[in-house]
Amino acid sequence: MFSITVRDHVMVAHSFRGEVFGPAQRLHGATFLVDATFRRSELDADNIVVDIGKATEELEAVLADLNYRNLDDVPEFAGINTSTEFLAKVVADRLADRVHAGALGEGARGLERIVVSLHESHVAWASYERAL
């Protein structure tokens, strides 16, 4: 399996409900380092997984909708704990939508999987992997 990974970051504010979250139940900020990995078993006609420039642009566009937002105020997330795991899935699903819409080019139609990892710190991160 071949893969390429592009990286960006996003800064959000949010709070959680539930004792398991301890002090994170209060409103707090988070800066996530975001890795998006695109995978396929065979390279495209240009011998690449996907255009890295387009992948970088699309990751940036997906994150722009979340960046500098209080996720508690986003109607789409009402009543949801926007955990790192949950946000990894949101980003992966939005990137998948862009792949299917052709935003990463025709060669990207051969992509098989995407993995999105959100790094909370240098010692903790969460990932979500899905088929395309």
Short mmCIF file of N, CA, C and O in Angstrom, two decimals:
data_model
loop_
_atom_site.label_atom_id
_atom_site.label_comp_id
_atom_site.label_asym_id
_atom_site.label_seq_id
_atom_site.Cartn_x
_atom_site.Cartn_y
_atom_site.Cartn_z
N MET A 1 0.85 -1.17 0.00
CA MET A 1 0.00 0.00 0.00
C MET A 1 0.90 1.24 0.00
O MET A 1 1.82 1.34 0.80
N PHE A 2 0.63 2.16 -0.92
CA PHE A 2 1.36 3.43 -0.99
C PHE A 2 0.59 4.47 -0.19
O PHE A 2 -0.63 4.40 -0.07
N SER A 3 1.31 5.46 0.32
CA SER A 3 0.62 6.55 1.03
C SER A 3 1.41 7.83 0.95
O SER A 3 2.63 7.82 0.75
N ILE A 4 0.69 8.94 1.06
CA ILE A 4 1.30 10.25 1.28
C ILE A 4 0.53 10.87 2.44
O ILE A 4 -0.65 10.58 2.65
N THR A 5 1.22 11.72 3.17
CA THR A 5 0.60 12.42 4.29
C THR A 5 0.87 13.91 4.15
O THR A 5 2.00 14.31 3.83
N VAL A 6 -0.18 14.70 4.36
CA VAL A 6 -0.03 16.14 4.41
C VAL A 6 -0.43 16.60 5.81
O VAL A 6 -1.18 15.92 6.50
N ARG A 7 0.09 17.75 6.21
CA ARG A 7 -0.08 18.21 7.59
C ARG A 7 -0.51 19.67 7.64
O ARG A 7 -0.09 20.48 6.82
N ASP A 8 -1.35 19.97 8.62
CA ASP A 8 -1.78 21.34 8.89
C ASP A 8 -2.11 21.41 10.38
O ASP A 8 -1.81 20.46 11.12
N HIS A 9 -2.73 22.47 10.81
CA HIS A 9 -3.17 22.56 12.20
C HIS A 9 -4.48 23.34 12.27
O HIS A 9 -4.86 24.03 11.32
N VAL A 10 -5.16 23.19 13.40
CA VAL A 10 -6.42 23.88 13.61
C VAL A 10 -6.51 24.26 15.09
O VAL A 10 -6.07 23.51 15.96
N MET A 11 -7.06 25.45 15.35
CA MET A 11 -7.24 25.92 16.73
C MET A 11 -8.73 26.08 16.99
O MET A 11 -9.43 26.76 16.22
N VAL A 12 -9.21 25.43 18.04
CA VAL A 12 -10.63 25.46 18.37
C VAL A 12 -10.80 25.71 19.87
O VAL A 12 -9.86 25.60 20.65
N ALA A 13 -12.03 26.03 20.23
CA ALA A 13 -12.44 26.06 21.63
C ALA A 13 -13.63 25.11 21.74
O ALA A 13 -14.39 24.94 20.78
N HIS A 14 -13.77 24.48 22.89
CA HIS A 14 -14.92 23.60 23.13
C HIS A 14 -14.95 23.20 24.59
O HIS A 14 -14.02 23.47 25.34
N SER A 15 -16.04 22.57 24.98
CA SER A 15 -16.17 22.02 26.32
C SER A 15 -16.83 20.65 26.19
O SER A 15 -17.39 20.33 25.15
N PHE A 16 -16.73 19.86 27.23
CA PHE A 16 -17.29 18.51 27.22
C PHE A 16 -18.29 18.33 28.35
O PHE A 16 -18.22 19.01 29.38
N ARG A 17 -19.19 17.40 28.15
CA ARG A 17 -20.12 17.00 29.19
C ARG A 17 -19.76 15.59 29.63
O ARG A 17 -19.51 14.72 28.81
N GLY A 18 -19.71 15.39 30.94
CA GLY A 18 -19.41 14.07 31.49
C GLY A 18 -18.24 14.12 32.44
O GLY A 18 -17.22 14.75 32.17
N GLU A 19 -18.40 13.45 33.55
CA GLU A 19 -17.36 13.43 34.59
C GLU A 19 -16.04 12.90 34.09
O GLU A 19 -14.98 13.30 34.58
N VAL A 20 -16.06 12.02 33.11
CA VAL A 20 -14.83 11.44 32.58
C VAL A 20 -13.87 12.51 32.07
O VAL A 20 -12.66 12.31 32.03
N PHE A 21 -14.41 13.67 31.71
CA PHE A 21 -13.59 14.75 31.13
C PHE A 21 -12.98 15.67 32.18
O PHE A 21 -12.17 16.54 31.84
N GLY A 22 -13.34 15.51 33.44
CA GLY A 22 -12.74 16.32 34.51
C GLY A 22 -12.78 17.80 34.20
O GLY A 22 -13.82 18.33 33.80
N PRO A 23 -11.63 18.51 34.32
CA PRO A 23 -11.63 19.96 34.11
C PRO A 23 -11.92 20.36 32.66
O PRO A 23 -12.26 21.51 32.40
N ALA A 24 -11.82 19.44 31.72
CA ALA A 24 -12.12 19.76 30.32
C ALA A 24 -13.61 19.97 30.09
O ALA A 24 -14.02 20.33 28.99
N GLN A 25 -14.42 19.78 31.15
CA GLN A 25 -15.84 20.10 31.03
C GLN A 25 -16.03 21.62 30.89
O GLN A 25 -17.03 22.05 30.34
N ARG A 26 -15.06 22.38 31.37
CA ARG A 26 -15.11 23.83 31.20
C ARG A 26 -14.62 24.19 29.80
O ARG A 26 -13.86 23.44 29.18
N LEU A 27 -15.03 25.33 29.32
CA LEU A 27 -14.58 25.82 28.02
C LEU A 27 -13.06 25.92 28.03
O LEU A 27 -12.47 26.47 28.96
N HIS A 28 -12.43 25.37 27.00
CA HIS A 28 -10.98 25.41 26.88
C HIS A 28 -10.59 25.43 25.40
O HIS A 28 -11.39 25.09 24.54
N GLY A 29 -9.38 25.82 25.14
CA GLY A 29 -8.87 25.84 23.78
C GLY A 29 -8.03 24.61 23.48
O GLY A 29 -7.51 23.96 24.39
N ALA A 30 -7.93 24.29 22.21
CA ALA A 30 -7.09 23.18 21.77
C ALA A 30 -6.49 23.53 20.42
O ALA A 30 -7.17 24.08 19.56
N THR A 31 -5.23 23.24 20.28
CA THR A 31 -4.56 23.35 18.98
C THR A 31 -4.15 21.95 18.57
O THR A 31 -3.41 21.29 19.28
N PHE A 32 -4.69 21.51 17.46
CA PHE A 32 -4.40 20.17 16.95
C PHE A 32 -3.49 20.24 15.74
O PHE A 32 -3.73 21.00 14.81
N LEU A 33 -2.46 19.42 15.74
CA LEU A 33 -1.67 19.16 14.54
C LEU A 33 -2.44 18.07 13.79
O LEU A 33 -2.78 17.05 14.38
N VAL A 34 -2.74 18.30 12.53
CA VAL A 34 -3.61 17.39 11.78
C VAL A 34 -2.82 16.77 10.63
O VAL A 34 -2.28 17.48 9.78
N ASP A 35 -2.79 15.43 10.60
CA ASP A 35 -2.19 14.67 9.50
C ASP A 35 -3.29 13.98 8.73
O ASP A 35 -4.15 13.32 9.33
N ALA A 36 -3.26 14.12 7.42
CA ALA A 36 -4.19 13.39 6.55
C ALA A 36 -3.36 12.49 5.64
O ALA A 36 -2.53 12.98 4.87
N THR A 37 -3.57 11.19 5.76
CA THR A 37 -2.83 10.21 4.98
C THR A 37 -3.77 9.59 3.94
O THR A 37 -4.85 9.11 4.28
N PHE A 38 -3.34 9.62 2.71
CA PHE A 38 -4.10 9.06 1.59
C PHE A 38 -3.39 7.79 1.14
O PHE A 38 -2.18 7.79 0.95
N ARG A 39 -4.18 6.70 0.95
CA ARG A 39 -3.59 5.40 0.63
C ARG A 39 -4.21 4.79 -0.62
O ARG A 39 -5.41 4.92 -0.87
N ARG A 40 -3.37 4.06 -1.34
CA ARG A 40 -3.84 3.28 -2.50
C ARG A 40 -2.85 2.16 -2.77
O ARG A 40 -1.66 2.29 -2.48
N SER A 41 -3.34 1.08 -3.34
CA SER A 41 -2.47 -0.08 -3.57
C SER A 41 -1.64 0.06 -4.84
O SER A 41 -0.57 -0.55 -4.93
N GLU A 42 -2.10 0.85 -5.80
CA GLU A 42 -1.36 1.07 -7.05
C GLU A 42 -1.23 2.56 -7.31
O GLU A 42 -2.19 3.31 -7.08
N LEU A 43 -0.08 2.99 -7.77
CA LEU A 43 0.11 4.40 -8.11
C LEU A 43 -0.71 4.76 -9.34
O LEU A 43 -1.06 3.90 -10.15
N ASP A 44 -1.02 6.05 -9.50
CA ASP A 44 -1.80 6.48 -10.66
C ASP A 44 -0.91 6.56 -11.90
O ASP A 44 0.27 6.17 -11.86
N ALA A 45 -1.44 7.07 -12.99
CA ALA A 45 -0.71 7.13 -14.26
C ALA A 45 0.55 7.99 -14.17
O ALA A 45 1.47 7.83 -14.96
N ASP A 46 0.59 8.90 -13.20
CA ASP A 46 1.77 9.76 -13.01
C ASP A 46 2.73 9.20 -11.96
O ASP A 46 3.68 9.88 -11.56
N ASN A 47 2.45 7.99 -11.48
CA ASN A 47 3.27 7.34 -10.46
C ASN A 47 3.24 8.06 -9.12
O ASN A 47 4.25 8.13 -8.42
N ILE A 48 2.07 8.61 -8.78
CA ILE A 48 1.88 9.25 -7.48
C ILE A 48 0.64 8.69 -6.81
O ILE A 48 -0.23 8.10 -7.46
N VAL A 49 0.55 8.90 -5.50
CA VAL A 49 -0.65 8.52 -4.75
C VAL A 49 -1.75 9.53 -5.04
O VAL A 49 -2.87 9.19 -5.39
N VAL A 50 -1.40 10.80 -4.87
CA VAL A 50 -2.32 11.91 -5.14
C VAL A 50 -1.46 13.17 -5.22
O VAL A 50 -0.35 13.21 -4.68
N ASP A 51 -1.95 14.18 -5.88
CA ASP A 51 -1.25 15.45 -5.97
C ASP A 51 -1.12 16.05 -4.56
O ASP A 51 -2.12 16.40 -3.93
N ILE A 52 0.11 16.14 -4.07
CA ILE A 52 0.34 16.63 -2.71
C ILE A 52 -0.15 18.07 -2.55
O ILE A 52 -0.70 18.43 -1.51
N GLY A 53 0.03 18.87 -3.57
CA GLY A 53 -0.44 20.25 -3.50
C GLY A 53 -1.94 20.34 -3.33
O GLY A 53 -2.44 21.09 -2.48
N LYS A 54 -2.67 19.56 -4.10
CA LYS A 54 -4.13 19.55 -3.99
C LYS A 54 -4.57 18.98 -2.64
O LYS A 54 -5.52 19.48 -2.02
N ALA A 55 -3.90 17.93 -2.19
CA ALA A 55 -4.24 17.35 -0.89
C ALA A 55 -4.03 18.37 0.22
O ALA A 55 -4.86 18.50 1.13
N THR A 56 -2.94 19.12 0.14
CA THR A 56 -2.65 20.15 1.14
C THR A 56 -3.71 21.24 1.11
O THR A 56 -4.21 21.67 2.16
N GLU A 57 -4.08 21.68 -0.08
CA GLU A 57 -5.12 22.72 -0.23
C GLU A 57 -6.46 22.26 0.33
O GLU A 57 -7.16 23.03 1.00
N GLU A 58 -6.83 21.03 0.06
CA GLU A 58 -8.13 20.54 0.51
C GLU A 58 -8.16 20.33 2.02
O GLU A 58 -9.17 20.61 2.67
N LEU A 59 -7.05 19.88 2.60
CA LEU A 59 -7.00 19.77 4.06
C LEU A 59 -7.13 21.15 4.68
O LEU A 59 -7.89 21.35 5.63
N GLU A 60 -6.43 22.12 4.13
CA GLU A 60 -6.51 23.50 4.64
C GLU A 60 -7.95 24.02 4.55
O GLU A 60 -8.46 24.64 5.49
N ALA A 61 -8.63 23.75 3.45
CA ALA A 61 -10.01 24.21 3.27
C ALA A 61 -10.95 23.56 4.28
O ALA A 61 -11.84 24.22 4.84
N VAL A 62 -10.78 22.27 4.51
CA VAL A 62 -11.63 21.57 5.48
C VAL A 62 -11.41 22.14 6.88
O VAL A 62 -12.37 22.38 7.62
N LEU A 63 -10.16 22.39 7.23
CA LEU A 63 -9.86 22.90 8.56
C LEU A 63 -10.28 24.35 8.73
O LEU A 63 -10.62 24.78 9.85
N ALA A 64 -10.31 25.12 7.65
CA ALA A 64 -10.70 26.53 7.73
C ALA A 64 -12.10 26.70 8.31
O ALA A 64 -12.37 27.67 9.02
N ASP A 65 -12.97 25.76 8.04
CA ASP A 65 -14.35 25.82 8.55
C ASP A 65 -14.40 25.63 10.06
O ASP A 65 -15.37 26.03 10.70
N LEU A 66 -13.37 25.01 10.64
CA LEU A 66 -13.32 24.75 12.08
C LEU A 66 -12.41 25.71 12.82
O LEU A 66 -12.56 25.91 14.03
N ASN A 67 -11.47 26.29 12.12
CA ASN A 67 -10.40 27.07 12.74
C ASN A 67 -10.95 28.31 13.44
O ASN A 67 -11.80 29.02 12.92
N TYR A 68 -10.44 28.57 14.64
CA TYR A 68 -10.82 29.72 15.46
C TYR A 68 -12.30 29.73 15.78
O TYR A 68 -12.91 30.80 15.90
N ARG A 69 -12.90 28.57 15.91
CA ARG A 69 -14.32 28.46 16.24
C ARG A 69 -14.50 27.87 17.62
O ARG A 69 -13.71 27.01 18.04
N ASN A 70 -15.56 28.30 18.28
CA ASN A 70 -16.01 27.62 19.49
C ASN A 70 -16.95 26.53 19.01
O ASN A 70 -18.07 26.83 18.56
N LEU A 71 -16.53 25.30 19.05
CA LEU A 71 -17.33 24.20 18.51
C LEU A 71 -18.64 24.01 19.26
O LEU A 71 -19.58 23.43 18.72
N ASP A 72 -18.72 24.53 20.49
CA ASP A 72 -19.98 24.48 21.24
C ASP A 72 -21.07 25.30 20.56
O ASP A 72 -22.25 25.07 20.77
N ASP A 73 -20.67 26.27 19.72
CA ASP A 73 -21.62 27.16 19.05
C ASP A 73 -21.96 26.71 17.63
O ASP A 73 -22.74 27.37 16.95
N VAL A 74 -21.37 25.62 17.17
CA VAL A 74 -21.63 25.14 15.80
C VAL A 74 -22.87 24.26 15.84
O VAL A 74 -22.88 23.21 16.48
N PRO A 75 -23.95 24.68 15.15
CA PRO A 75 -25.20 23.92 15.21
C PRO A 75 -25.04 22.44 14.85
O PRO A 75 -25.68 21.58 15.45
N GLU A 76 -24.19 22.14 13.92
CA GLU A 76 -23.95 20.76 13.49
C GLU A 76 -23.45 19.87 14.63
O GLU A 76 -23.65 18.66 14.62
N PHE A 77 -22.80 20.48 15.62
CA PHE A 77 -22.22 19.73 16.73
C PHE A 77 -23.03 19.87 18.02
O PHE A 77 -22.55 19.47 19.10
N ALA A 78 -24.22 20.41 17.94
CA ALA A 78 -25.04 20.63 19.14
C ALA A 78 -25.25 19.31 19.89
O ALA A 78 -25.62 18.30 19.30
N GLY A 79 -24.98 19.34 21.18
CA GLY A 79 -25.18 18.17 22.02
C GLY A 79 -24.16 17.07 21.86
O GLY A 79 -24.32 15.98 22.41
N ILE A 80 -23.08 17.33 21.13
CA ILE A 80 -22.05 16.32 20.85
C ILE A 80 -20.75 16.71 21.55
O ILE A 80 -20.33 17.87 21.48
N ASN A 81 -20.12 15.75 22.21
CA ASN A 81 -18.78 15.97 22.73
C ASN A 81 -17.81 15.92 21.56
O ASN A 81 -17.63 14.86 20.95
N THR A 82 -17.23 17.06 21.23
CA THR A 82 -16.32 17.14 20.07
C THR A 82 -14.92 16.69 20.48
O THR A 82 -13.95 17.46 20.44
N SER A 83 -14.83 15.42 20.84
CA SER A 83 -13.56 14.82 21.25
C SER A 83 -12.58 14.79 20.08
O SER A 83 -12.96 14.97 18.91
N THR A 84 -11.35 14.53 20.39
CA THR A 84 -10.33 14.41 19.35
C THR A 84 -10.70 13.32 18.36
O THR A 84 -10.57 13.49 17.14
N GLU A 85 -11.19 12.20 18.87
CA GLU A 85 -11.59 11.09 18.01
C GLU A 85 -12.72 11.50 17.07
O GLU A 85 -12.70 11.21 15.87
N PHE A 86 -13.72 12.19 17.63
CA PHE A 86 -14.86 12.65 16.85
C PHE A 86 -14.40 13.61 15.75
O PHE A 86 -14.82 13.50 14.60
N LEU A 87 -13.53 14.55 16.11
CA LEU A 87 -13.06 15.54 15.12
C LEU A 87 -12.22 14.88 14.03
O LEU A 87 -12.27 15.32 12.87
N ALA A 88 -11.47 13.84 14.36
CA ALA A 88 -10.71 13.12 13.33
C ALA A 88 -11.67 12.54 12.29
O ALA A 88 -11.39 12.60 11.08
N LYS A 89 -12.80 12.02 12.73
CA LYS A 89 -13.79 11.48 11.80
C LYS A 89 -14.43 12.59 10.96
O LYS A 89 -14.63 12.43 9.75
N VAL A 90 -14.73 13.71 11.59
CA VAL A 90 -15.31 14.85 10.85
C VAL A 90 -14.38 15.27 9.72
O VAL A 90 -14.81 15.43 8.57
N VAL A 91 -13.10 15.43 10.03
CA VAL A 91 -12.14 15.86 9.01
C VAL A 91 -12.00 14.79 7.92
O VAL A 91 -12.01 15.11 6.73
N ALA A 92 -11.91 13.53 8.30
CA ALA A 92 -11.79 12.45 7.31
C ALA A 92 -13.01 12.40 6.40
O ALA A 92 -12.87 12.26 5.18
N ASP A 93 -14.20 12.51 6.97
CA ASP A 93 -15.42 12.46 6.16
C ASP A 93 -15.50 13.65 5.20
O ASP A 93 -15.91 13.49 4.04
N ARG A 94 -15.11 14.81 5.66
CA ARG A 94 -15.14 16.00 4.79
C ARG A 94 -14.11 15.89 3.68
O ARG A 94 -14.37 16.29 2.54
N LEU A 95 -12.94 15.34 3.98
CA LEU A 95 -11.95 15.11 2.93
C LEU A 95 -12.45 14.06 1.94
O LEU A 95 -12.26 14.21 0.72
N ALA A 96 -13.08 13.02 2.43
CA ALA A 96 -13.62 11.98 1.55
C ALA A 96 -14.65 12.58 0.60
O ALA A 96 -14.68 12.26 -0.60
N ASP A 97 -15.49 13.48 1.11
CA ASP A 97 -16.48 14.15 0.25
C ASP A 97 -15.78 14.92 -0.86
O ASP A 97 -16.24 14.91 -2.01
N ARG A 98 -14.67 15.55 -0.55
CA ARG A 98 -13.92 16.32 -1.55
C ARG A 98 -13.26 15.40 -2.58
O ARG A 98 -13.20 15.74 -3.76
N VAL A 99 -12.77 14.25 -2.13
CA VAL A 99 -12.20 13.28 -3.06
C VAL A 99 -13.29 12.83 -4.04
O VAL A 99 -13.08 12.83 -5.26
N HIS A 100 -14.46 12.46 -3.51
CA HIS A 100 -15.55 11.98 -4.36
C HIS A 100 -16.07 13.06 -5.30
O HIS A 100 -16.54 12.75 -6.40
N ALA A 101 -15.96 14.33 -4.90
CA ALA A 101 -16.41 15.44 -5.75
C ALA A 101 -15.38 15.80 -6.82
O ALA A 101 -15.65 16.64 -7.67
N GLY A 102 -14.20 15.19 -6.77
CA GLY A 102 -13.17 15.44 -7.78
C GLY A 102 -12.22 16.57 -7.44
O GLY A 102 -11.39 16.94 -8.28
N ALA A 103 -12.28 17.11 -6.22
CA ALA A 103 -11.45 18.25 -5.85
C ALA A 103 -9.96 17.93 -5.82
O ALA A 103 -9.13 18.84 -5.94
N LEU A 104 -9.60 16.67 -5.67
CA LEU A 104 -8.19 16.29 -5.65
C LEU A 104 -7.72 15.77 -7.01
O LEU A 104 -6.63 15.23 -7.14
N GLY A 105 -8.55 15.93 -8.02
CA GLY A 105 -8.18 15.53 -9.38
C GLY A 105 -8.64 14.13 -9.73
O GLY A 105 -9.02 13.34 -8.87
N GLU A 106 -8.60 13.85 -11.02
CA GLU A 106 -9.06 12.55 -11.52
C GLU A 106 -8.21 11.39 -10.99
O GLU A 106 -8.72 10.31 -10.73
N GLY A 107 -6.91 11.63 -10.84
CA GLY A 107 -6.03 10.58 -10.34
C GLY A 107 -6.39 10.13 -8.94
O GLY A 107 -6.11 8.99 -8.55
N ALA A 108 -7.05 11.01 -8.18
CA ALA A 108 -7.43 10.68 -6.80
C ALA A 108 -8.59 9.70 -6.74
O ALA A 108 -8.86 9.13 -5.69
N ARG A 109 -9.23 9.46 -7.86
CA ARG A 109 -10.36 8.52 -7.86
C ARG A 109 -9.92 7.10 -7.53
O ARG A 109 -10.71 6.27 -7.13
N GLY A 110 -8.62 6.82 -7.65
CA GLY A 110 -8.09 5.50 -7.32
C GLY A 110 -7.70 5.36 -5.85
O GLY A 110 -7.24 4.29 -5.44
N LEU A 111 -7.88 6.42 -5.07
CA LEU A 111 -7.56 6.31 -3.64
C LEU A 111 -8.47 5.30 -2.99
O LEU A 111 -9.65 5.20 -3.33
N GLU A 112 -7.93 4.56 -2.04
CA GLU A 112 -8.70 3.51 -1.37
C GLU A 112 -9.05 3.84 0.07
O GLU A 112 -10.09 3.42 0.57
N ARG A 113 -8.16 4.54 0.76
CA ARG A 113 -8.38 4.81 2.18
C ARG A 113 -7.84 6.18 2.53
O ARG A 113 -6.94 6.70 1.86
N ILE A 114 -8.36 6.70 3.62
CA ILE A 114 -7.84 7.93 4.20
C ILE A 114 -7.76 7.74 5.70
O ILE A 114 -8.64 7.11 6.30
N VAL A 115 -6.69 8.25 6.29
CA VAL A 115 -6.52 8.23 7.74
C VAL A 115 -6.26 9.67 8.18
O VAL A 115 -5.38 10.33 7.62
N VAL A 116 -7.02 10.13 9.15
CA VAL A 116 -6.79 11.47 9.71
C VAL A 116 -6.41 11.31 11.18
O VAL A 116 -7.11 10.63 11.93
N SER A 117 -5.30 11.93 11.55
CA SER A 117 -4.83 11.92 12.93
C SER A 117 -4.79 13.35 13.45
O SER A 117 -4.27 14.24 12.77
N LEU A 118 -5.35 13.55 14.63
CA LEU A 118 -5.28 14.83 15.32
C LEU A 118 -4.38 14.65 16.53
O LEU A 118 -4.68 13.86 17.41
N HIS A 119 -3.29 15.39 16.56
CA HIS A 119 -2.33 15.32 17.64
C HIS A 119 -2.66 16.41 18.66
O HIS A 119 -2.59 17.60 18.35
N GLU A 120 -3.01 15.99 19.88
CA GLU A 120 -3.29 16.93 20.96
C GLU A 120 -2.00 17.48 21.54
O GLU A 120 -1.96 18.58 22.06
N SER A 121 -0.97 16.66 21.52
CA SER A 121 0.34 17.03 22.06
C SER A 121 1.36 16.10 21.45
O SER A 121 1.03 15.25 20.60
N HIS A 122 2.59 16.21 21.91
CA HIS A 122 3.65 15.33 21.40
C HIS A 122 3.52 13.91 21.95
O HIS A 122 4.22 13.01 21.48
N VAL A 123 2.61 13.68 22.90
CA VAL A 123 2.47 12.34 23.48
C VAL A 123 1.07 11.74 23.32
O VAL A 123 0.85 10.60 23.72
N ALA A 124 0.12 12.49 22.75
CA ALA A 124 -1.24 11.96 22.63
C ALA A 124 -1.90 12.41 21.34
O ALA A 124 -1.84 13.59 20.99
N TRP A 125 -2.52 11.45 20.63
CA TRP A 125 -3.27 11.76 19.42
C TRP A 125 -4.33 10.70 19.19
O TRP A 125 -4.30 9.63 19.79
N ALA A 126 -5.26 11.02 18.29
CA ALA A 126 -6.31 10.09 17.93
C ALA A 126 -6.43 10.07 16.41
O ALA A 126 -6.13 11.07 15.74
N SER A 127 -6.86 8.94 15.87
CA SER A 127 -6.97 8.79 14.41
C SER A 127 -8.30 8.15 14.05
O SER A 127 -8.92 7.44 14.85
N TYR A 128 -8.70 8.41 12.81
CA TYR A 128 -9.87 7.76 12.23
C TYR A 128 -9.49 7.33 10.83
O TYR A 128 -8.94 8.12 10.06
N GLU A 129 -9.77 6.08 10.48
CA GLU A 129 -9.47 5.55 9.15
C GLU A 129 -10.76 5.12 8.49
O GLU A 129 -11.61 4.51 9.13
N ARG A 130 -10.89 5.44 7.21
CA ARG A 130 -12.08 5.05 6.47
C ARG A 130 -11.74 4.72 5.02
O ARG A 130 -10.74 5.16 4.49
N ALA A 131 -12.61 3.92 4.44
CA ALA A 131 -12.49 3.58 3.03
C ALA A 131 -13.00 4.74 2.20
O ALA A 131 -13.82 5.54 2.65
N LEU A 132 -12.50 4.84 0.97
CA LEU A 132 -12.99 5.86 0.03
C LEU A 132 -13.77 5.21 -1.09
O LEU A 132 -13.70 4.06 -1.35
#
